[in-house]
mmCIF file with all atom_site columns, C-alpha atoms in Angstrom:
data_model
loop_
_atom_site.group_PDB
_atom_site.id
_atom_site.type_symbol
_atom_site.label_atom_id
_atom_site.label_alt_id
_atom_site.label_comp_id
_atom_site.label_asym_id
_atom_site.label_entity_id
_atom_site.label_seq_id
_atom_site.pdbx_PDB_ins_code
_atom_site.Cartn_x
_atom_site.Cartn_y
_atom_site.Cartn_z
_atom_site.occupancy
_atom_site.B_iso_or_equiv
_atom_site.pdbx_formal_charge
_atom_site.auth_seq_id
_atom_site.auth_comp_id
_atom_site.auth_asym_id
_atom_site.auth_atom_id
_atom_site.pdbx_PDB_model_num
ATOM 1   C CA . VAL A 1 1   ? 0.000   0.000  0.000   1.00 91.00 ? 18  VAL A CA 1
ATOM 2   C CA . GLN A 1 2   ? 1.451   3.319  -1.041  1.00 95.00 ? 19  GLN A CA 1
ATOM 3   C CA . LEU A 1 3   ? 0.111   6.842  -0.804  1.00 96.00 ? 20  LEU A CA 1
ATOM 4   C CA . GLN A 1 4   ? 1.903   9.980  -1.941  1.00 96.00 ? 21  GLN A CA 1
ATOM 5   C CA . ALA A 1 5   ? 0.587   13.486 -1.447  1.00 97.00 ? 22  ALA A CA 1
ATOM 6   C CA . SER A 1 6   ? 1.561   16.323 -3.767  1.00 98.00 ? 23  SER A CA 1
ATOM 7   C CA . GLY A 1 7   ? 0.477   19.820 -4.694  1.00 98.00 ? 24  GLY A CA 1
ATOM 8   C CA . GLY A 1 8   ? 1.662   21.795 -1.710  1.00 98.00 ? 25  GLY A CA 1
ATOM 9   C CA . GLY A 1 9   ? 3.464   25.081 -1.954  1.00 98.00 ? 26  GLY A CA 1
ATOM 10  C CA . LEU A 1 10  ? 3.781   28.641 -0.753  1.00 98.00 ? 27  LEU A CA 1
ATOM 11  C CA . VAL A 1 11  ? 0.664   30.747 -1.226  1.00 98.00 ? 28  VAL A CA 1
ATOM 12  C CA . GLN A 1 12  ? -0.839  33.913 0.171   1.00 98.00 ? 29  GLN A CA 1
ATOM 13  C CA . THR A 1 13  ? -3.855  34.308 2.408   1.00 98.00 ? 30  THR A CA 1
ATOM 14  C CA . GLY A 1 14  ? -7.019  33.797 0.414   1.00 98.00 ? 31  GLY A CA 1
ATOM 15  C CA . ASP A 1 15  ? -5.393  31.691 -2.296  1.00 98.00 ? 32  ASP A CA 1
ATOM 16  C CA . SER A 1 16  ? -6.360  28.158 -3.291  1.00 98.00 ? 33  SER A CA 1
ATOM 17  C CA . LEU A 1 17  ? -4.452  24.916 -3.640  1.00 98.00 ? 34  LEU A CA 1
ATOM 18  C CA . ARG A 1 18  ? -5.462  21.459 -4.812  1.00 98.00 ? 35  ARG A CA 1
ATOM 19  C CA . LEU A 1 19  ? -3.673  18.586 -3.152  1.00 98.00 ? 36  LEU A CA 1
ATOM 20  C CA . SER A 1 20  ? -3.552  15.170 -4.788  1.00 98.00 ? 37  SER A CA 1
ATOM 21  C CA . CYS A 1 21  ? -2.942  11.772 -3.232  1.00 97.00 ? 38  CYS A CA 1
ATOM 22  C CA . ALA A 1 22  ? -1.711  9.137  -5.652  1.00 96.00 ? 39  ALA A CA 1
ATOM 23  C CA . THR A 1 23  ? -2.307  5.612  -4.443  1.00 95.00 ? 40  THR A CA 1
ATOM 24  C CA . SER A 1 24  ? -1.040  2.192  -5.483  1.00 94.00 ? 41  SER A CA 1
ATOM 25  C CA . GLY A 1 25  ? -0.956  -1.358 -4.236  1.00 93.00 ? 42  GLY A CA 1
ATOM 26  C CA . PHE A 1 26  ? -4.584  -1.557 -3.177  1.00 91.00 ? 43  PHE A CA 1
ATOM 27  C CA . HIS A 1 27  ? -8.122  -1.093 -4.441  1.00 91.00 ? 44  HIS A CA 1
ATOM 28  C CA . LEU A 1 28  ? -8.943  2.475  -3.535  1.00 90.00 ? 45  LEU A CA 1
ATOM 29  C CA . ASP A 1 29  ? -12.682 1.865  -3.544  1.00 89.00 ? 46  ASP A CA 1
ATOM 30  C CA . TYR A 1 30  ? -12.321 -0.586 -0.640  1.00 93.00 ? 47  TYR A CA 1
ATOM 31  C CA . TYR A 1 31  ? -10.798 2.030  1.667   1.00 95.00 ? 48  TYR A CA 1
ATOM 32  C CA . ASP A 1 32  ? -11.886 5.037  3.665   1.00 96.00 ? 49  ASP A CA 1
ATOM 33  C CA . ILE A 1 33  ? -9.544  7.922  2.846   1.00 96.00 ? 50  ILE A CA 1
ATOM 34  C CA . GLY A 1 34  ? -8.477  10.795 5.018   1.00 97.00 ? 51  GLY A CA 1
ATOM 35  C CA . TRP A 1 35  ? -6.382  13.923 4.894   1.00 98.00 ? 52  TRP A CA 1
ATOM 36  C CA . PHE A 1 36  ? -4.427  14.890 7.998   1.00 98.00 ? 53  PHE A CA 1
ATOM 37  C CA . ARG A 1 37  ? -2.137  17.785 8.720   1.00 98.00 ? 54  ARG A CA 1
ATOM 38  C CA . GLN A 1 38  ? 0.529   18.564 11.246  1.00 97.00 ? 55  GLN A CA 1
ATOM 39  C CA . ALA A 1 39  ? 1.882   21.999 11.934  1.00 96.00 ? 56  ALA A CA 1
ATOM 40  C CA . PRO A 1 40  ? 5.204   22.561 13.721  1.00 91.00 ? 57  PRO A CA 1
ATOM 41  C CA . GLY A 1 41  ? 4.804   22.022 17.435  1.00 94.00 ? 58  GLY A CA 1
ATOM 42  C CA . LYS A 1 42  ? 1.198   20.887 17.116  1.00 96.00 ? 59  LYS A CA 1
ATOM 43  C CA . GLU A 1 43  ? -0.574  17.560 17.181  1.00 96.00 ? 60  GLU A CA 1
ATOM 44  C CA . ARG A 1 44  ? -1.785  15.809 14.078  1.00 96.00 ? 61  ARG A CA 1
ATOM 45  C CA . GLU A 1 45  ? -5.230  16.965 13.015  1.00 97.00 ? 62  GLU A CA 1
ATOM 46  C CA . GLY A 1 46  ? -7.771  15.081 10.926  1.00 98.00 ? 63  GLY A CA 1
ATOM 47  C CA . VAL A 1 47  ? -8.836  17.526 8.236   1.00 98.00 ? 64  VAL A CA 1
ATOM 48  C CA . SER A 1 48  ? -11.239 15.602 6.028   1.00 98.00 ? 65  SER A CA 1
ATOM 49  C CA . PHE A 1 49  ? -12.431 12.084 5.305   1.00 98.00 ? 66  PHE A CA 1
ATOM 50  C CA . ILE A 1 50  ? -14.390 10.368 2.576   1.00 95.00 ? 67  ILE A CA 1
ATOM 51  C CA . MET A 1 51  ? -15.968 7.033  3.288   1.00 94.00 ? 68  MET A CA 1
ATOM 52  C CA . LYS A 1 52  ? -15.867 4.016  1.000   1.00 91.00 ? 69  LYS A CA 1
ATOM 53  C CA . SER A 1 53  ? -19.393 2.853  1.766   1.00 86.00 ? 70  SER A CA 1
ATOM 54  C CA . ASP A 1 54  ? -21.451 5.823  0.646   1.00 88.00 ? 71  ASP A CA 1
ATOM 55  C CA . GLY A 1 55  ? -19.039 8.616  -0.176  1.00 89.00 ? 72  GLY A CA 1
ATOM 56  C CA . ALA A 1 56  ? -20.013 10.499 2.965   1.00 94.00 ? 73  ALA A CA 1
ATOM 57  C CA . THR A 1 57  ? -17.582 13.239 3.889   1.00 96.00 ? 74  THR A CA 1
ATOM 58  C CA . TYR A 1 58  ? -16.345 14.796 7.097   1.00 97.00 ? 75  TYR A CA 1
ATOM 59  C CA . TYR A 1 59  ? -14.587 18.099 7.637   1.00 98.00 ? 76  TYR A CA 1
ATOM 60  C CA . ALA A 1 60  ? -12.908 19.560 10.663  1.00 98.00 ? 77  ALA A CA 1
ATOM 61  C CA . GLU A 1 61  ? -14.663 22.688 11.873  1.00 98.00 ? 78  GLU A CA 1
ATOM 62  C CA . SER A 1 62  ? -11.578 24.720 11.077  1.00 97.00 ? 79  SER A CA 1
ATOM 63  C CA . VAL A 1 63  ? -11.861 23.940 7.344   1.00 98.00 ? 80  VAL A CA 1
ATOM 64  C CA . LYS A 1 64  ? -15.595 23.425 6.846   1.00 98.00 ? 81  LYS A CA 1
ATOM 65  C CA . GLY A 1 65  ? -16.884 25.487 3.947   1.00 98.00 ? 82  GLY A CA 1
ATOM 66  C CA . ARG A 1 66  ? -13.394 26.072 2.576   1.00 98.00 ? 83  ARG A CA 1
ATOM 67  C CA . PHE A 1 67  ? -12.039 22.596 1.807   1.00 98.00 ? 84  PHE A CA 1
ATOM 68  C CA . ALA A 1 68  ? -13.550 19.833 -0.323  1.00 98.00 ? 85  ALA A CA 1
ATOM 69  C CA . ILE A 1 69  ? -12.460 16.214 -0.564  1.00 97.00 ? 86  ILE A CA 1
ATOM 70  C CA . GLY A 1 70  ? -13.018 14.010 -3.581  1.00 95.00 ? 87  GLY A CA 1
ATOM 71  C CA . ARG A 1 71  ? -11.945 10.638 -4.868  1.00 91.00 ? 88  ARG A CA 1
ATOM 72  C CA . ASP A 1 72  ? -11.406 9.232  -8.337  1.00 90.00 ? 89  ASP A CA 1
ATOM 73  C CA . ASN A 1 73  ? -11.282 5.484  -7.875  1.00 86.00 ? 90  ASN A CA 1
ATOM 74  C CA . ALA A 1 74  ? -10.613 4.831  -11.543 1.00 89.00 ? 91  ALA A CA 1
ATOM 75  C CA . ASN A 1 75  ? -7.470  6.947  -11.425 1.00 92.00 ? 92  ASN A CA 1
ATOM 76  C CA . ARG A 1 76  ? -6.533  5.824  -7.899  1.00 94.00 ? 93  ARG A CA 1
ATOM 77  C CA . THR A 1 77  ? -6.381  9.443  -6.724  1.00 95.00 ? 94  THR A CA 1
ATOM 78  C CA . VAL A 1 78  ? -7.874  11.415 -3.877  1.00 95.00 ? 95  VAL A CA 1
ATOM 79  C CA . TYR A 1 79  ? -8.043  15.199 -3.903  1.00 97.00 ? 96  TYR A CA 1
ATOM 80  C CA . LEU A 1 80  ? -8.306  17.986 -1.360  1.00 98.00 ? 97  LEU A CA 1
ATOM 81  C CA . GLN A 1 81  ? -9.387  21.313 -2.785  1.00 98.00 ? 98  GLN A CA 1
ATOM 82  C CA . MET A 1 82  ? -8.414  24.066 -0.381  1.00 98.00 ? 99  MET A CA 1
ATOM 83  C CA . ASN A 1 83  ? -9.896  27.528 -0.845  1.00 98.00 ? 100 ASN A CA 1
ATOM 84  C CA . SER A 1 84  ? -9.643  30.755 1.130   1.00 98.00 ? 101 SER A CA 1
ATOM 85  C CA . LEU A 1 85  ? -6.444  29.586 2.741   1.00 98.00 ? 102 LEU A CA 1
ATOM 86  C CA . LYS A 1 86  ? -5.363  31.115 6.023   1.00 98.00 ? 103 LYS A CA 1
ATOM 87  C CA . PRO A 1 87  ? -1.971  31.252 7.753   1.00 97.00 ? 104 PRO A CA 1
ATOM 88  C CA . GLU A 1 88  ? -3.265  28.753 10.312  1.00 97.00 ? 105 GLU A CA 1
ATOM 89  C CA . ASP A 1 89  ? -3.650  26.213 7.500   1.00 98.00 ? 106 ASP A CA 1
ATOM 90  C CA . THR A 1 90  ? 0.143   26.064 7.248   1.00 98.00 ? 107 THR A CA 1
ATOM 91  C CA . ALA A 1 91  ? 1.196   22.461 7.860   1.00 98.00 ? 108 ALA A CA 1
ATOM 92  C CA . VAL A 1 92  ? 2.425   19.266 6.288   1.00 98.00 ? 109 VAL A CA 1
ATOM 93  C CA . TYR A 1 93  ? -0.582  17.543 4.749   1.00 98.00 ? 110 TYR A CA 1
ATOM 94  C CA . PHE A 1 94  ? -0.673  13.814 4.214   1.00 97.00 ? 111 PHE A CA 1
ATOM 95  C CA . CYS A 1 95  ? -3.229  11.309 3.040   1.00 97.00 ? 112 CYS A CA 1
ATOM 96  C CA . ALA A 1 96  ? -4.139  8.032  4.672   1.00 97.00 ? 113 ALA A CA 1
ATOM 97  C CA . ALA A 1 97  ? -6.275  4.974  4.032   1.00 97.00 ? 114 ALA A CA 1
ATOM 98  C CA . ASP A 1 98  ? -8.090  2.401  6.120   1.00 97.00 ? 115 ASP A CA 1
ATOM 99  C CA . ALA A 1 99  ? -10.176 -0.626 5.183   1.00 96.00 ? 116 ALA A CA 1
ATOM 100 C CA . ARG A 1 100 ? -11.269 -1.644 8.685   1.00 94.00 ? 117 ARG A CA 1
ATOM 101 C CA . ASN A 1 101 ? -14.549 0.310  8.973   1.00 89.00 ? 118 ASN A CA 1
ATOM 102 C CA . TYR A 1 102 ? -13.547 1.756  12.345  1.00 94.00 ? 119 TYR A CA 1
ATOM 103 C CA . GLY A 1 103 ? -15.242 5.063  11.635  1.00 93.00 ? 120 GLY A CA 1
ATOM 104 C CA . ILE A 1 104 ? -14.302 8.702  11.796  1.00 95.00 ? 121 ILE A CA 1
ATOM 105 C CA . ALA A 1 105 ? -14.125 8.919  15.599  1.00 96.00 ? 122 ALA A CA 1
ATOM 106 C CA . TRP A 1 106 ? -11.449 6.219  15.580  1.00 97.00 ? 123 TRP A CA 1
ATOM 107 C CA . TYR A 1 107 ? -9.586  7.782  12.705  1.00 97.00 ? 124 TYR A CA 1
ATOM 108 C CA . LEU A 1 108 ? -9.500  11.143 14.480  1.00 97.00 ? 125 LEU A CA 1
ATOM 109 C CA . ARG A 1 109 ? -8.151  9.613  17.680  1.00 96.00 ? 126 ARG A CA 1
ATOM 110 C CA . ARG A 1 110 ? -5.888  6.880  16.349  1.00 96.00 ? 127 ARG A CA 1
ATOM 111 C CA . GLY A 1 111 ? -5.138  7.717  12.736  1.00 96.00 ? 128 GLY A CA 1
ATOM 112 C CA . MET A 1 112 ? -5.575  5.376  9.805   1.00 97.00 ? 129 MET A CA 1
ATOM 113 C CA . GLU A 1 113 ? -4.027  2.079  8.856   1.00 96.00 ? 130 GLU A CA 1
ATOM 114 C CA . TYR A 1 114 ? -1.812  3.386  6.070   1.00 96.00 ? 131 TYR A CA 1
ATOM 115 C CA . SER A 1 115 ? -0.397  6.822  5.483   1.00 96.00 ? 132 SER A CA 1
ATOM 116 C CA . GLY A 1 116 ? 2.073   8.332  3.099   1.00 93.00 ? 133 GLY A CA 1
ATOM 117 C CA . LYS A 1 117 ? 4.609   11.117 2.940   1.00 93.00 ? 134 LYS A CA 1
ATOM 118 C CA . GLY A 1 118 ? 3.180   14.564 3.150   1.00 95.00 ? 135 GLY A CA 1
ATOM 119 C CA . THR A 1 119 ? 3.335   17.761 1.198   1.00 98.00 ? 136 THR A CA 1
ATOM 120 C CA . LEU A 1 120 ? 4.064   21.129 2.802   1.00 98.00 ? 137 LEU A CA 1
ATOM 121 C CA . VAL A 1 121 ? 1.516   23.917 2.540   1.00 98.00 ? 138 VAL A CA 1
ATOM 122 C CA . THR A 1 122 ? 2.671   27.354 3.651   1.00 98.00 ? 139 THR A CA 1
ATOM 123 C CA . VAL A 1 123 ? 0.219   30.238 3.737   1.00 98.00 ? 140 VAL A CA 1
ATOM 124 C CA . SER A 1 124 ? 1.745   33.663 4.175   1.00 97.00 ? 141 SER A CA 1
ATOM 125 C CA . SER A 1 125 ? -0.157  36.557 5.708   1.00 92.00 ? 142 SER A CA 1
#
């Protein structure tokens, strides 16, 4: 199982970025997918999830209304569209996958079964 996030960069407040998560080694449609982020000196935060069963989505309160998660199972890719970026969105973002049906509460507390290397997003004020 491999996941690789890309698309990060340096942007200004109010800009947009689209992160991609390329996956391989597993059937994407059998897995719940999540985006996490970790800022320097802070704990890991679950940003958004999309569930395999019904495509239901979850967003952290801090990003609700600004971020959108999507998945393209045919192309083995998951996306995170980030709009109206703020300096507090600065972090390393990484994608993760889990096939165990543990649910979002578990994923927020314990993370997901597989995760990949992240991509740095820096939002300047």
